[in-house]
Coordinates of C-alpha atoms and ligand atoms in Angstrom, one line a residue:
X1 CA 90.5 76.6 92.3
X2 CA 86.9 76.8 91.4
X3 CA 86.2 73.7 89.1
X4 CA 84.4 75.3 86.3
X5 CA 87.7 77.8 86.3
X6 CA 90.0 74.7 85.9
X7 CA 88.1 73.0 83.5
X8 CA 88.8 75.5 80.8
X9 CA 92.1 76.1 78.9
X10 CA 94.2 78.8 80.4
X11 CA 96.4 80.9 78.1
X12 CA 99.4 83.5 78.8
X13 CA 99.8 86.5 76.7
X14 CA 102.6 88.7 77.2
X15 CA 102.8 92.3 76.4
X16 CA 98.9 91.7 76.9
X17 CA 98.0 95.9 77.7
X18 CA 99.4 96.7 73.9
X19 CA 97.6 96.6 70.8
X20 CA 98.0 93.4 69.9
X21 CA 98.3 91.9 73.4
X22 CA 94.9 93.1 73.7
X23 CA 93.1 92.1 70.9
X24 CA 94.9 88.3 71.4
X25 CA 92.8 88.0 75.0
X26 CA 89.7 89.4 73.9
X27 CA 89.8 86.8 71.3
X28 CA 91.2 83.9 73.1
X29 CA 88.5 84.9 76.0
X30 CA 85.5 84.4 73.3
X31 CA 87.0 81.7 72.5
X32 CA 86.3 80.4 75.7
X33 CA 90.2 80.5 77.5
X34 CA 91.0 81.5 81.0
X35 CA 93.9 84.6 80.2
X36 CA 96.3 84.9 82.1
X37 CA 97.6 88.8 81.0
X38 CA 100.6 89.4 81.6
X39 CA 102.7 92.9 81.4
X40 CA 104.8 95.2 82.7
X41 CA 102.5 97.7 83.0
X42 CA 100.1 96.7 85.5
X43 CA 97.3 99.6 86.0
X44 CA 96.6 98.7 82.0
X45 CA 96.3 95.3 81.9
X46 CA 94.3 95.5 85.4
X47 CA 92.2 97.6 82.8
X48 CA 92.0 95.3 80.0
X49 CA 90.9 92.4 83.2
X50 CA 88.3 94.4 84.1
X51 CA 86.8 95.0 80.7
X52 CA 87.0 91.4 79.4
X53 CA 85.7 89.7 82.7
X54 CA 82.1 89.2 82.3
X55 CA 81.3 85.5 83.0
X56 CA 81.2 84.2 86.7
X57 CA 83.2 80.5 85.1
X58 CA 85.7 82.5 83.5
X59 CA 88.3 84.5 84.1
X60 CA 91.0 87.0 83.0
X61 CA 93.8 87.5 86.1
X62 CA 96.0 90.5 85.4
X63 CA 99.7 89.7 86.2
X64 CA 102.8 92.4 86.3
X65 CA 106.1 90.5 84.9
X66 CA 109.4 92.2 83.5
X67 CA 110.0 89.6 80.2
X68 CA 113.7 90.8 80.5
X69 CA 114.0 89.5 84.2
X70 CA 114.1 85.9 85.1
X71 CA 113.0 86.0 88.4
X72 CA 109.9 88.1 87.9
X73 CA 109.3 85.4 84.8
X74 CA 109.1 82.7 87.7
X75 CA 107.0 84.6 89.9
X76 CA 105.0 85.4 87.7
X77 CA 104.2 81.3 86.6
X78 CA 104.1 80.1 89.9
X79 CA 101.1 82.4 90.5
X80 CA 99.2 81.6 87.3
X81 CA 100.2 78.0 88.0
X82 CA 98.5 78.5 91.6
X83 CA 95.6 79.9 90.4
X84 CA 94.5 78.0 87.6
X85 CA 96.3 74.5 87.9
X86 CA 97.0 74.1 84.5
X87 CA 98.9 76.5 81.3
X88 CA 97.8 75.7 77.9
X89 CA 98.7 78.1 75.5
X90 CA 102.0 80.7 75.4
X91 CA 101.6 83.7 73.3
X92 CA 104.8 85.7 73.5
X93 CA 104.1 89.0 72.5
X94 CA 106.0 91.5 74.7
X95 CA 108.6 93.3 72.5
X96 CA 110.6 96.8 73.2
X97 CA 112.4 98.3 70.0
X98 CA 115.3 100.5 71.2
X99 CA 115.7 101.7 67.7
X100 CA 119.3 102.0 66.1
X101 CA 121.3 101.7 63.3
X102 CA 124.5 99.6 62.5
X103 CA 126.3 102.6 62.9
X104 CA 124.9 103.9 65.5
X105 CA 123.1 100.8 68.3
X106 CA 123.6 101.3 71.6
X107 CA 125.5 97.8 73.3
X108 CA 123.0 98.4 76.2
X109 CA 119.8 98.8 74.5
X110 CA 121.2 95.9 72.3
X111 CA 121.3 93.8 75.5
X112 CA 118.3 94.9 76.4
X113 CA 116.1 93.8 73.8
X114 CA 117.8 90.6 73.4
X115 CA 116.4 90.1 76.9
X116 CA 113.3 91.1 76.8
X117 CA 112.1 89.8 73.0
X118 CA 114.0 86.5 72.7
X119 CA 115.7 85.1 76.3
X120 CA 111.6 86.3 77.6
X121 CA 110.2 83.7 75.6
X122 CA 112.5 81.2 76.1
X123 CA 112.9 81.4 80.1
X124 CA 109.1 81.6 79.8
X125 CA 108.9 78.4 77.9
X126 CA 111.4 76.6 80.2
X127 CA 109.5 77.6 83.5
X128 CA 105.7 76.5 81.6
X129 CA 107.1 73.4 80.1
X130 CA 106.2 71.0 83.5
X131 CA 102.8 72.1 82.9
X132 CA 103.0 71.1 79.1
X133 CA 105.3 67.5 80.2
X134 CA 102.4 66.6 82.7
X135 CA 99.3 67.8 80.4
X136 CA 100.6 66.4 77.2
X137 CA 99.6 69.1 75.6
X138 CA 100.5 72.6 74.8
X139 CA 101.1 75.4 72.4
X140 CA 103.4 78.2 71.6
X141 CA 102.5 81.1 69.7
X142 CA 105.9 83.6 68.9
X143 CA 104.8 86.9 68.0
X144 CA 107.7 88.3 64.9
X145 CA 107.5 90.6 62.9
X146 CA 107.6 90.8 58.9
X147 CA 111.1 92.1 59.1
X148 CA 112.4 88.6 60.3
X149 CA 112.8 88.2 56.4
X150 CA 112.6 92.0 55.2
X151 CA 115.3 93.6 57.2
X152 CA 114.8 96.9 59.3
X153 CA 116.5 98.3 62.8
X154 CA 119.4 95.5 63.3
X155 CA 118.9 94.3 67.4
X156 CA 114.9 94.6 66.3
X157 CA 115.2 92.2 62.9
X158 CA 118.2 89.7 65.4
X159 CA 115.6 89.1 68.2
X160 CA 112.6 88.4 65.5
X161 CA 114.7 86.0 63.7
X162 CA 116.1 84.4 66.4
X163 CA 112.7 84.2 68.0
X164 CA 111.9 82.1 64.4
X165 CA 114.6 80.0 65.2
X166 CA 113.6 79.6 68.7
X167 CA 110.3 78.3 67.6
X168 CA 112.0 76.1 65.3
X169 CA 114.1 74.7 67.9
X170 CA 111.5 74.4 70.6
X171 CA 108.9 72.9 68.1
X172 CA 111.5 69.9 68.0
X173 CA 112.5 69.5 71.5
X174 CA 108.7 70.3 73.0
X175 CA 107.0 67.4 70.1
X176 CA 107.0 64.3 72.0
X177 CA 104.5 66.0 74.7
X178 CA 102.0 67.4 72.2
X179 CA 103.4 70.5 71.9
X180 CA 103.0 72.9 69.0
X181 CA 105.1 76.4 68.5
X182 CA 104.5 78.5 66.3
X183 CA 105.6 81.9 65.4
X184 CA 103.4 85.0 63.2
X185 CA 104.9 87.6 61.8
X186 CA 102.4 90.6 61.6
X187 CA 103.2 93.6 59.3
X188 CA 103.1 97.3 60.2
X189 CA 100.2 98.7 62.9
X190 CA 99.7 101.9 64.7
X191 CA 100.6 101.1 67.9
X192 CA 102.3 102.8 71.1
X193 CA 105.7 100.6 69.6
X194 CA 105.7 101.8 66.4
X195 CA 104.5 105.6 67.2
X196 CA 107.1 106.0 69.8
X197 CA 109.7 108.3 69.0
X198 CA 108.1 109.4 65.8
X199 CA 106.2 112.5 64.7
X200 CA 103.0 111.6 63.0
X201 CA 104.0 112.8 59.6
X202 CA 106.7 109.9 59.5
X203 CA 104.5 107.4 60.9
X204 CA 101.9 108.0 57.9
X205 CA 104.9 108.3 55.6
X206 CA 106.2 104.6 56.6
X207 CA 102.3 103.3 56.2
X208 CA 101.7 104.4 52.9
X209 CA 105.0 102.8 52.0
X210 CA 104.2 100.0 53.6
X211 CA 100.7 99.7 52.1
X212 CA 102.6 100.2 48.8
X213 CA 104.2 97.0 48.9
X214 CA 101.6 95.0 50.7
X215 CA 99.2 93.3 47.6
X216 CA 96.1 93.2 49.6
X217 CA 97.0 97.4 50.1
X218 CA 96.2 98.0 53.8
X219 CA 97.7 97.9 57.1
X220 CA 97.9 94.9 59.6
X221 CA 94.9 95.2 62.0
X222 CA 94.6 93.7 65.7
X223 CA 92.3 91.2 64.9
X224 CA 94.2 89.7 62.0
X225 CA 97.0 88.9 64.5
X226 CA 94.3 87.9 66.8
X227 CA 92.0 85.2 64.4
X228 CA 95.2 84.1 63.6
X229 CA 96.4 83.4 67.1
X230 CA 92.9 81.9 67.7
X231 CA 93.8 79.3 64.7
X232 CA 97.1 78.3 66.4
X233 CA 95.9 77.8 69.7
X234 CA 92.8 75.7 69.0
X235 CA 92.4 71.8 68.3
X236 CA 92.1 72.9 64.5
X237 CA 96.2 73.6 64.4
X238 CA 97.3 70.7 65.7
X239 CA 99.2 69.0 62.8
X240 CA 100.8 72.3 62.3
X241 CA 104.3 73.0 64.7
X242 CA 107.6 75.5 63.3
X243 CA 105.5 77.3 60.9
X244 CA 106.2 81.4 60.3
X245 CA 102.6 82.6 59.6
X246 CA 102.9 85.5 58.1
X247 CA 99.8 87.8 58.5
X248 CA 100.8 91.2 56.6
X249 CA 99.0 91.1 53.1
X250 CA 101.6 89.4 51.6
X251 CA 103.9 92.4 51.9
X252 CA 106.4 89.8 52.8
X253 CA 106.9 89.3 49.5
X254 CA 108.9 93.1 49.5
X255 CA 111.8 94.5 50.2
X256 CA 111.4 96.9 53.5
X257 CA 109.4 100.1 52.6
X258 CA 110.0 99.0 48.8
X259 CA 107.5 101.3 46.8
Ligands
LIG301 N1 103.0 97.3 65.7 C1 103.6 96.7 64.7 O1 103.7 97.3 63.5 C2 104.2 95.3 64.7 C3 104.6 94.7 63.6 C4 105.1 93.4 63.6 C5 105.3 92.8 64.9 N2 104.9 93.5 66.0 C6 105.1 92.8 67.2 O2 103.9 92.7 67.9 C7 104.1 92.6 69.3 C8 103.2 93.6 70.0 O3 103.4 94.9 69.5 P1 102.4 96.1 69.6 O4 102.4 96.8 68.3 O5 101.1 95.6 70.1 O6 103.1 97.0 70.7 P2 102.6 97.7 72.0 O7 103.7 98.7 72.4 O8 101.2 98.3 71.8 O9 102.5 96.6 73.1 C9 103.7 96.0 73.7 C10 103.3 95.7 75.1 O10 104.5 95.0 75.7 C11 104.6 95.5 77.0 N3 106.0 95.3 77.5 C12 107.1 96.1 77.1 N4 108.2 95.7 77.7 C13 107.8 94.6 78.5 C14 108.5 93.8 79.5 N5 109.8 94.0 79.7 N6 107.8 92.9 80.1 C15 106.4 92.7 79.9 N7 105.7 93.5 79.0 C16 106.4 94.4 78.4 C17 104.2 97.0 76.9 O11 103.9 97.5 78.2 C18 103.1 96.9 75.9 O12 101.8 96.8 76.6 C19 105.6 92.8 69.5 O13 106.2 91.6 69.7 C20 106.0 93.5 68.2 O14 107.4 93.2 67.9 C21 104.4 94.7 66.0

């Protein structure tokens, strides 16, 4: 490894071709972070690599990784590991929402999304924790949603809120090595996740709801996620471990698509 490379703090972001996942590394690359992106769609985060690498001493290495499978999870550390030496800062962002009711879910897509949203991040924690046990150091950053406390699609709202409670959990056993985890809960953004499987019409529909019951009457935008992530993986953050930052307006003081 080139030692300007290792000197610098090296950050994985799942789901890191998305809308979030891409406005986390551009941030956490001004910021000065090696990124290590990470997602199953490789052409796109190959993409978002190319765009963001600009500096000879830095760099962003695309990586394709299935959250839901453990042994891609581990294949996919081993090579970050290789390359850079050193993992500093988790941000799990990968989510799928197989959408269904209580009446209706689908056991498999039920299983699915468990694996992907909330085993992920925890397998992903459990293969980067060495790193963090040998640095001293580390931090977690769980990407939730607003609906960990509002309600919404049942498997969805389960895997957000026991990805809070994964934070919680991990915050305590990952403390005696430096280690802060944290989890933000965004509210609603045009994104491929949220447009999928809905006409327009409904997607402005739920927006203006949602704007109706956020006080600071807007949507959630990439780089609020992203300034946010910036705050809880830098030096500034580090008294603060099994916080729920919530980063939606305060629209989390509303019921679901209240008006
Ligand atoms: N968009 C919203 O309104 C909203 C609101 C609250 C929380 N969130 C959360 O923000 C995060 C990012 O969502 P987004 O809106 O940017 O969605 P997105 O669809 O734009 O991005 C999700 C990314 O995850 C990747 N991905 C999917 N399955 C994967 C897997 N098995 N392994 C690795 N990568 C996988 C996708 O390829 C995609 O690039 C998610 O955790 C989501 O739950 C989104």
């Amino acid at each position: 490894m080139n030692a300007l490379l290792s000197n610098r703090p090296v950050a994985v972001v799942t789901g890191a071709a998305g809308e979030l996942g891409r406005a986390i590394c551009q941030r956490l690359y001004q910021d000065g972070l090696n990124i290590v992106a990470v997602d199953i769609n490789l052409s796109a985060v190959e993409a978002l690599a190319h765009t963001l690498n600009r500096s000879s001493d830095q760099r962003v290495v695309a990586i394709q990784a299935d959250m839901g499978d453990e042994r891609s999870i581990s294949a996919m550390v081993d090579q970050a590991g290789e390359l850079f030496g050193r993992i500093d800062v988790v941000v799990n962002n990968a989510a799928i929402n197989l959408r269904g009711s209580i009446y209706d879910f689908n056991p498999e897509h039920w299983d699915k999304m468990m694996a992907v949203n909330l085993r992920g991040p925890a397998l992903l924690c459990q293969k980067i924790a060495p790193f963090w046990v040998k640095q001293q150091s580390g931090r977690v950053i769980n990407i939730v949603s607003r609906c960990w406390v509002a309600g919404g699609p049942p498997a969805y709202v389960a895997c957000k809120a026991g990805l809070v409670g994964l934070t919680r959990s991990m915050a305590r056993e990952l403390a005696p090595h430096n280690v802060t985890v944290n989890a933000i809960a965004p509210g609603l953004l045009p994104s491929a996740f949220t447009l999928e499987g809905r006409n327009p019409e409904d997607f402005d529909q739920m927006a203006e709801g949602s704007i109706n019951v956020t006080p600071l009457k807007r949507l959630t935008r990439p780089e609020d996620v992203a300034n946010t992530t910036s705050f809880l993986a830098s030096s500034d953050s580090a008294f603060i471990t099994a916080e729920v930052i919530h980063v939606c307006g305060g629209s989390q003081l509303a019921p679901f698509g209240t008006r």
